[in-house]
Protein backbone atom coordinates (compact mmCIF):
# COMPACT_ATOMS: atom_id res chain seq x y z
CA UNK A 1 0.00 0.00 0.00
CA UNK A 2 1.24 3.49 -0.74
CA UNK A 3 0.48 6.83 0.85
CA UNK A 4 0.16 9.67 -1.66
CA UNK A 5 0.24 13.27 -0.41
CA UNK A 6 -0.19 15.28 -3.61
CA UNK A 7 -2.56 15.29 -6.59
CA UNK A 8 0.12 14.92 -9.33
CA UNK A 9 1.51 11.84 -7.54
CA UNK A 10 -1.90 10.16 -7.74
CA UNK A 11 -1.17 8.28 -10.92
CA UNK A 12 -3.51 5.28 -10.71
CA UNK A 13 -3.65 2.33 -13.11
CA UNK A 14 -6.74 2.77 -15.32
CA UNK A 15 -7.20 -0.77 -16.60
CA UNK A 16 -9.64 -1.98 -13.93
CA UNK A 17 -12.29 -0.62 -11.57
CA UNK A 18 -11.04 2.14 -9.28
CA UNK A 19 -12.96 2.38 -6.00
CA UNK A 20 -12.91 5.25 -3.49
CA UNK A 21 -13.77 5.34 0.19
CA UNK A 22 -13.65 9.02 1.24
CA UNK A 23 -12.80 9.46 4.94
CA UNK A 24 -11.56 12.07 7.36
CA UNK A 25 -9.29 9.50 9.02
CA UNK A 26 -9.58 8.32 12.65
CA UNK A 27 -10.48 5.02 11.04
CA UNK A 28 -12.68 2.62 13.01
CA UNK A 29 -14.70 -0.52 12.39
CA UNK A 30 -17.32 1.53 10.50
CA UNK A 31 -14.66 2.46 7.93
CA UNK A 32 -13.44 -1.15 7.87
CA UNK A 33 -16.95 -2.20 6.80
CA UNK A 34 -16.70 0.28 3.90
CA UNK A 35 -13.25 -1.05 2.93
CA UNK A 36 -14.50 -4.65 3.04
CA UNK A 37 -17.52 -3.84 0.87
CA UNK A 38 -15.26 -1.99 -1.56
CA UNK A 39 -12.33 -4.41 -1.62
CA UNK A 40 -14.26 -7.18 -3.35
CA UNK A 41 -15.81 -4.83 -5.91
CA UNK A 42 -12.81 -3.00 -7.37
CA UNK A 43 -9.30 -3.59 -8.65
CA UNK A 44 -7.66 -0.53 -7.14
CA UNK A 45 -8.99 0.65 -3.79
CA UNK A 46 -8.23 4.22 -2.74
CA UNK A 47 -9.05 5.61 0.72
CA UNK A 48 -8.84 9.35 1.06
CA UNK A 49 -7.88 10.68 4.48
CA UNK A 50 -8.55 14.40 4.63
CA UNK A 51 -10.02 16.41 7.48
CA UNK A 52 -11.94 18.81 5.30
CA UNK A 53 -11.86 22.17 7.12
CA UNK A 54 -14.60 23.76 5.02
CA UNK A 55 -17.30 21.36 6.21
CA UNK A 56 -16.81 22.29 9.89
CA UNK A 57 -18.82 25.21 11.22
CA UNK A 58 -17.18 25.01 14.63
CA UNK A 59 -13.44 25.65 14.97
CA UNK A 60 -13.26 23.74 18.26
CA UNK A 61 -14.72 20.64 16.57
CA UNK A 62 -12.23 20.96 13.68
CA UNK A 63 -9.28 21.26 16.03
CA UNK A 64 -10.46 18.43 18.28
CA UNK A 65 -10.83 16.09 15.30
CA UNK A 66 -8.37 13.19 15.83
CA UNK A 67 -5.51 13.00 13.31
CA UNK A 68 -3.04 10.10 13.13
CA UNK A 69 -2.06 9.30 9.55
CA UNK A 70 0.43 6.61 10.53
CA UNK A 71 -2.23 4.67 12.40
CA UNK A 72 -4.84 5.25 9.66
CA UNK A 73 -2.39 3.98 7.01
CA UNK A 74 -1.78 0.82 9.05
CA UNK A 75 -5.54 0.22 9.44
CA UNK A 76 -6.13 0.81 5.73
CA UNK A 77 -3.25 -1.49 4.74
CA UNK A 78 -4.64 -4.27 6.95
CA UNK A 79 -8.00 -3.91 5.16
CA UNK A 80 -6.45 -4.29 1.72
CA UNK A 81 -6.51 -0.64 0.64
CA UNK A 82 -4.02 -0.03 -2.19
CA UNK A 83 -3.60 3.73 -1.96
CA UNK A 84 -4.17 6.18 0.88
CA UNK A 85 -4.61 9.65 -0.57
CA UNK A 86 -3.87 12.13 2.23
CA UNK A 87 -3.54 15.62 0.76
CA UNK A 88 -2.74 18.74 2.75
CA UNK A 89 -5.29 21.54 3.05
CA UNK A 90 -3.16 23.68 0.71
CA UNK A 91 -3.21 20.87 -1.86
CA UNK A 92 -7.02 20.74 -1.83
CA UNK A 93 -7.67 24.45 -1.32
CA UNK A 94 -4.71 26.33 -2.79
CA UNK A 95 -4.34 30.07 -2.65
CA UNK A 96 -7.07 31.63 -4.79
CA UNK A 97 -9.53 28.73 -4.45
CA UNK A 98 -12.94 30.27 -5.13
CA UNK A 99 -15.34 27.71 -6.64
CA UNK A 100 -17.91 25.95 -4.51
CA UNK A 101 -20.64 23.37 -4.97
CA UNK A 102 -23.69 24.65 -3.08
CA UNK A 103 -26.30 21.89 -2.90
CA UNK A 104 -29.97 22.62 -2.30
CA UNK A 105 -32.78 20.01 -2.12
CA UNK A 106 -31.51 17.16 0.05
CA UNK A 107 -29.10 19.56 1.77
CA UNK A 108 -31.88 21.72 3.22
CA UNK A 109 -32.71 21.50 6.94
CA UNK A 110 -31.47 18.98 9.54
CA UNK A 111 -27.64 19.18 9.56
CA UNK A 112 -27.54 22.30 7.42
CA UNK A 113 -29.86 24.13 9.82
CA UNK A 114 -27.41 23.52 12.68
CA UNK A 115 -24.16 23.61 10.69
CA UNK A 116 -24.66 26.26 8.00
CA UNK A 117 -22.36 25.65 5.03
CA UNK A 118 -21.65 22.05 6.04
CA UNK A 119 -22.94 20.52 2.82
CA UNK A 120 -21.25 23.15 0.67
CA UNK A 121 -18.01 21.82 2.19
CA UNK A 122 -18.98 18.17 1.81
CA UNK A 123 -20.23 18.53 -1.78
CA UNK A 124 -17.19 20.55 -2.83
CA UNK A 125 -14.67 18.13 -1.37
CA UNK A 126 -16.52 15.08 -2.69
CA UNK A 127 -16.61 16.50 -6.22
CA UNK A 128 -12.90 17.35 -5.97
CA UNK A 129 -12.11 13.83 -4.72
CA UNK A 130 -14.18 12.30 -7.52
CA UNK A 131 -12.35 14.46 -10.09
CA UNK A 132 -8.92 13.75 -8.67
CA UNK A 133 -9.25 9.99 -7.97
CA UNK A 134 -11.70 9.34 -10.85
CA UNK A 135 -13.29 6.27 -9.22
CA UNK A 136 -16.03 4.29 -10.93
CA UNK A 137 -17.56 3.48 -7.52
CA UNK A 138 -17.47 5.30 -4.17
CA UNK A 139 -18.70 4.00 -0.81
CA UNK A 140 -20.39 5.98 1.95
CA UNK A 141 -21.81 5.00 5.35
CA UNK A 142 -25.56 5.02 5.98
CA UNK A 143 -25.10 6.72 9.41
CA UNK A 144 -24.64 10.10 7.73
CA UNK A 145 -27.97 9.73 5.97
CA UNK A 146 -28.32 13.32 4.78
CA UNK A 147 -24.77 13.22 3.41
CA UNK A 148 -25.68 10.11 1.40
CA UNK A 149 -28.72 11.90 -0.03
CA UNK A 150 -26.66 15.01 -0.85
CA UNK A 151 -23.86 13.04 -2.54
CA UNK A 152 -26.35 11.02 -4.60
CA UNK A 153 -28.07 14.26 -5.63
CA UNK A 154 -24.70 15.85 -6.55
CA UNK A 155 -23.74 12.88 -8.73
CA UNK A 156 -27.13 12.84 -10.42
CA UNK A 157 -27.47 16.60 -10.95
CA UNK A 158 -23.92 17.20 -12.19
CA UNK A 159 -23.64 13.96 -14.20
CA UNK A 160 -20.61 12.78 -12.28
CA UNK A 161 -19.60 9.36 -13.60
CA UNK A 162 -19.39 7.58 -10.26
CA UNK A 163 -21.73 5.02 -8.72
CA UNK A 164 -22.51 5.66 -5.05
CA UNK A 165 -22.86 2.59 -2.84
CA UNK A 166 -24.04 2.77 0.75
CA UNK A 167 -23.01 0.50 3.62
CA UNK A 168 -25.09 -0.05 6.77
CA UNK A 169 -24.11 1.65 10.00
CA UNK A 170 -21.79 -0.35 12.25
CA UNK A 171 -22.76 -0.25 15.94
CA UNK A 172 -21.14 -1.22 19.20
CA UNK A 173 -22.86 -3.98 21.14
CA UNK A 174 -24.76 -1.30 23.14
CA UNK A 175 -26.19 0.13 19.92
CA UNK A 176 -24.06 3.29 19.72
CA UNK A 177 -23.16 3.98 16.10
CA UNK A 178 -19.40 3.99 15.58
CA UNK A 179 -18.00 7.47 15.13
CA UNK A 180 -14.59 9.00 15.63
CA UNK A 181 -16.29 11.43 18.01
CA UNK A 182 -17.26 8.60 20.44
CA UNK A 183 -13.77 8.57 21.91
CA UNK A 184 -14.42 12.05 23.33
CA UNK A 185 -17.37 10.81 25.44
CA UNK A 186 -16.82 10.29 29.18
CA UNK A 187 -18.11 6.94 30.56
CA UNK A 188 -21.24 8.70 31.90
CA UNK A 189 -21.85 10.46 28.56
CA UNK A 190 -21.38 7.23 26.69
CA UNK A 191 -24.09 5.58 28.80
CA UNK A 192 -26.43 8.49 28.03
CA UNK A 193 -25.53 8.43 24.34
CA UNK A 194 -26.96 4.92 24.04
CA UNK A 195 -30.40 6.52 24.24
CA UNK A 196 -29.94 7.68 20.63
CA UNK A 197 -30.02 4.12 19.28
CA UNK A 198 -32.92 3.26 21.61
CA UNK A 199 -34.78 6.32 20.32
CA UNK A 200 -34.20 5.29 16.69
CA UNK A 201 -35.38 1.78 17.54
CA UNK A 202 -38.86 3.19 18.20
CA UNK A 203 -38.96 4.19 14.50
CA UNK A 204 -41.34 6.97 15.54
CA UNK A 205 -40.52 10.66 15.91
CA UNK A 206 -42.63 11.33 19.03
CA UNK A 207 -41.55 8.16 20.81
CA UNK A 208 -37.94 8.89 19.92
CA UNK A 209 -38.23 12.32 21.54
CA UNK A 210 -39.66 10.70 24.68
CA UNK A 211 -36.78 8.19 24.90
CA UNK A 212 -34.21 10.95 24.57
CA UNK A 213 -35.97 13.13 27.14
CA UNK A 214 -36.11 10.32 29.70
CA UNK A 215 -32.35 9.79 29.27
CA UNK A 216 -31.64 13.51 29.66
CA UNK A 217 -30.43 13.87 26.08
CA UNK A 218 -31.43 17.17 24.47
CA UNK A 219 -31.69 16.69 20.69
CA UNK A 220 -30.82 19.34 18.11
CA UNK A 221 -33.34 17.62 15.88
CA UNK A 222 -35.44 14.48 15.67
CA UNK A 223 -37.07 14.26 12.27
CA UNK A 224 -38.44 11.95 9.63
CA UNK A 225 -37.20 13.01 6.20
CA UNK A 226 -36.73 11.51 2.77
CA UNK A 227 -33.00 10.82 2.77
CA UNK A 228 -32.46 8.07 0.20
CA UNK A 229 -35.75 6.65 1.54
CA UNK A 230 -37.87 7.67 4.57
CA UNK A 231 -35.45 8.06 7.46
CA UNK A 232 -35.68 8.88 11.15
CA UNK A 233 -32.67 11.09 11.86
CA UNK A 234 -31.35 12.40 15.17
CA UNK A 235 -28.62 14.85 16.13
CA UNK A 236 -27.85 15.48 19.79
CA UNK A 237 -25.08 16.91 21.91
CA UNK A 238 -24.02 14.66 24.74
CA UNK A 239 -21.73 16.81 26.86
CA UNK A 240 -19.68 18.68 24.28
CA UNK A 241 -19.83 15.89 21.72
CA UNK A 242 -22.24 16.21 18.83
CA UNK A 243 -23.56 12.84 17.64
CA UNK A 244 -25.75 12.03 14.67
CA UNK A 245 -27.46 8.78 13.82
CA UNK A 246 -30.34 7.58 11.69
CA UNK A 247 -32.39 4.62 10.58
CA UNK A 248 -34.07 4.14 7.24
CA UNK A 249 -37.65 3.20 8.02
CA UNK A 250 -37.68 0.69 5.17
CA UNK A 251 -34.66 -1.21 6.56
CA UNK A 252 -35.08 -4.15 8.86
CA UNK A 253 -31.98 -3.73 11.00
CA UNK A 254 -31.88 -4.12 14.79
CA UNK A 255 -30.45 -1.00 16.45
CA UNK A 256 -30.02 -1.78 20.12
CA UNK A 257 -30.46 -4.61 22.57
CA UNK A 258 -34.00 -5.88 22.52
CA UNK A 259 -34.80 -4.19 19.21
CA UNK A 260 -36.00 -6.85 16.84
CA UNK A 261 -36.72 -4.31 14.08
O1 LIG B 1 -18.17 11.37 6.05
C1 LIG B 1 -17.05 11.91 6.05
O2 LIG B 1 -16.10 11.40 6.68
C2 LIG B 1 -16.84 13.21 5.29
O3 LIG B 1 -17.96 14.01 5.33
C3 LIG B 1 -16.36 12.98 3.83
C4 LIG B 1 -17.40 12.26 3.02
C5 LIG B 1 -15.06 12.19 3.85
C6 LIG B 1 -16.10 14.33 3.17
O4 LIG B 1 -15.12 15.05 3.85
Tab-separated table of N, CA and C and ligand atoms in Angstrom, residues 22-25 31 48 50-52 55 65 118 121-122 125-126 129 140 144 147 151, ligand 1:
chain	number	residue	atom	x	y	z
A	22	UNK	N	-14.091	7.726	0.677
A	22	UNK	CA	-13.654	9.020	1.237
A	22	UNK	C	-13.785	8.990	2.766
A	23	UNK	N	-12.741	9.420	3.473
A	23	UNK	CA	-12.803	9.458	4.937
A	23	UNK	C	-12.105	10.729	5.441
A	24	UNK	N	-12.330	11.007	6.709
A	24	UNK	CA	-11.562	12.074	7.362
A	24	UNK	C	-10.579	11.444	8.342
A	25	UNK	N	-10.248	10.166	8.138
A	25	UNK	CA	-9.295	9.498	9.024
A	25	UNK	C	-9.943	9.080	10.330
A	31	UNK	N	-15.423	2.296	9.182
A	31	UNK	CA	-14.660	2.455	7.930
A	31	UNK	C	-14.238	1.082	7.402
A	48	UNK	N	-9.362	8.001	0.807
A	48	UNK	CA	-8.840	9.348	1.057
A	48	UNK	C	-8.941	9.625	2.550
A	50	UNK	N	-8.687	12.943	4.701
A	50	UNK	CA	-8.551	14.400	4.628
A	50	UNK	C	-9.581	15.029	5.549
A	51	UNK	N	-9.099	15.693	6.586
A	51	UNK	CA	-10.017	16.408	7.484
A	51	UNK	C	-10.345	17.724	6.778
A	52	UNK	N	-11.536	17.748	6.212
A	52	UNK	CA	-11.941	18.814	5.296
A	52	UNK	C	-12.385	20.053	6.082
A	55	UNK	N	-16.001	21.916	5.847
A	55	UNK	CA	-17.298	21.361	6.211
A	55	UNK	C	-17.568	21.471	7.710
A	65	UNK	N	-10.668	17.287	16.128
A	65	UNK	CA	-10.830	16.087	15.304
A	65	UNK	C	-9.532	15.274	15.330
A	118	UNK	N	-22.238	23.396	5.935
A	118	UNK	CA	-21.651	22.052	6.042
A	118	UNK	C	-21.678	21.313	4.704
A	121	UNK	N	-19.346	22.401	1.989
A	121	UNK	CA	-18.012	21.823	2.192
A	121	UNK	C	-17.945	20.370	1.778
A	122	UNK	N	-18.978	19.606	2.145
A	122	UNK	CA	-18.985	18.174	1.810
A	122	UNK	C	-19.078	17.988	0.292
A	125	UNK	N	-15.805	19.059	-1.511
A	125	UNK	CA	-14.668	18.135	-1.371
A	125	UNK	C	-14.955	16.810	-2.073
A	126	UNK	N	-16.211	16.350	-2.018
A	126	UNK	CA	-16.519	15.077	-2.694
A	126	UNK	C	-16.326	15.222	-4.199
A	129	UNK	N	-12.670	15.191	-4.857
A	129	UNK	CA	-12.108	13.835	-4.720
A	129	UNK	C	-12.502	12.957	-5.906
A	140	UNK	N	-20.074	5.078	0.839
A	140	UNK	CA	-20.385	5.977	1.953
A	140	UNK	C	-21.172	5.202	3.010
A	144	UNK	N	-24.508	8.707	8.132
A	144	UNK	CA	-24.640	10.104	7.726
A	144	UNK	C	-25.674	10.164	6.594
A	147	UNK	N	-25.939	13.156	4.287
A	147	UNK	CA	-24.767	13.222	3.408
A	147	UNK	C	-24.936	12.269	2.214
A	151	UNK	N	-24.866	13.530	-1.573
A	151	UNK	CA	-23.861	13.045	-2.539
A	151	UNK	C	-24.556	12.383	-3.733
B	1	LIG	O1	-18.174	11.373	6.052
B	1	LIG	C1	-17.046	11.908	6.053
B	1	LIG	O2	-16.103	11.399	6.683
B	1	LIG	C2	-16.839	13.213	5.289
B	1	LIG	O3	-17.963	14.009	5.328
B	1	LIG	C3	-16.357	12.981	3.833
B	1	LIG	C4	-17.400	12.260	3.022
B	1	LIG	C5	-15.056	12.186	3.849
B	1	LIG	C6	-16.095	14.327	3.170
B	1	LIG	O4	-15.119	15.052	3.854
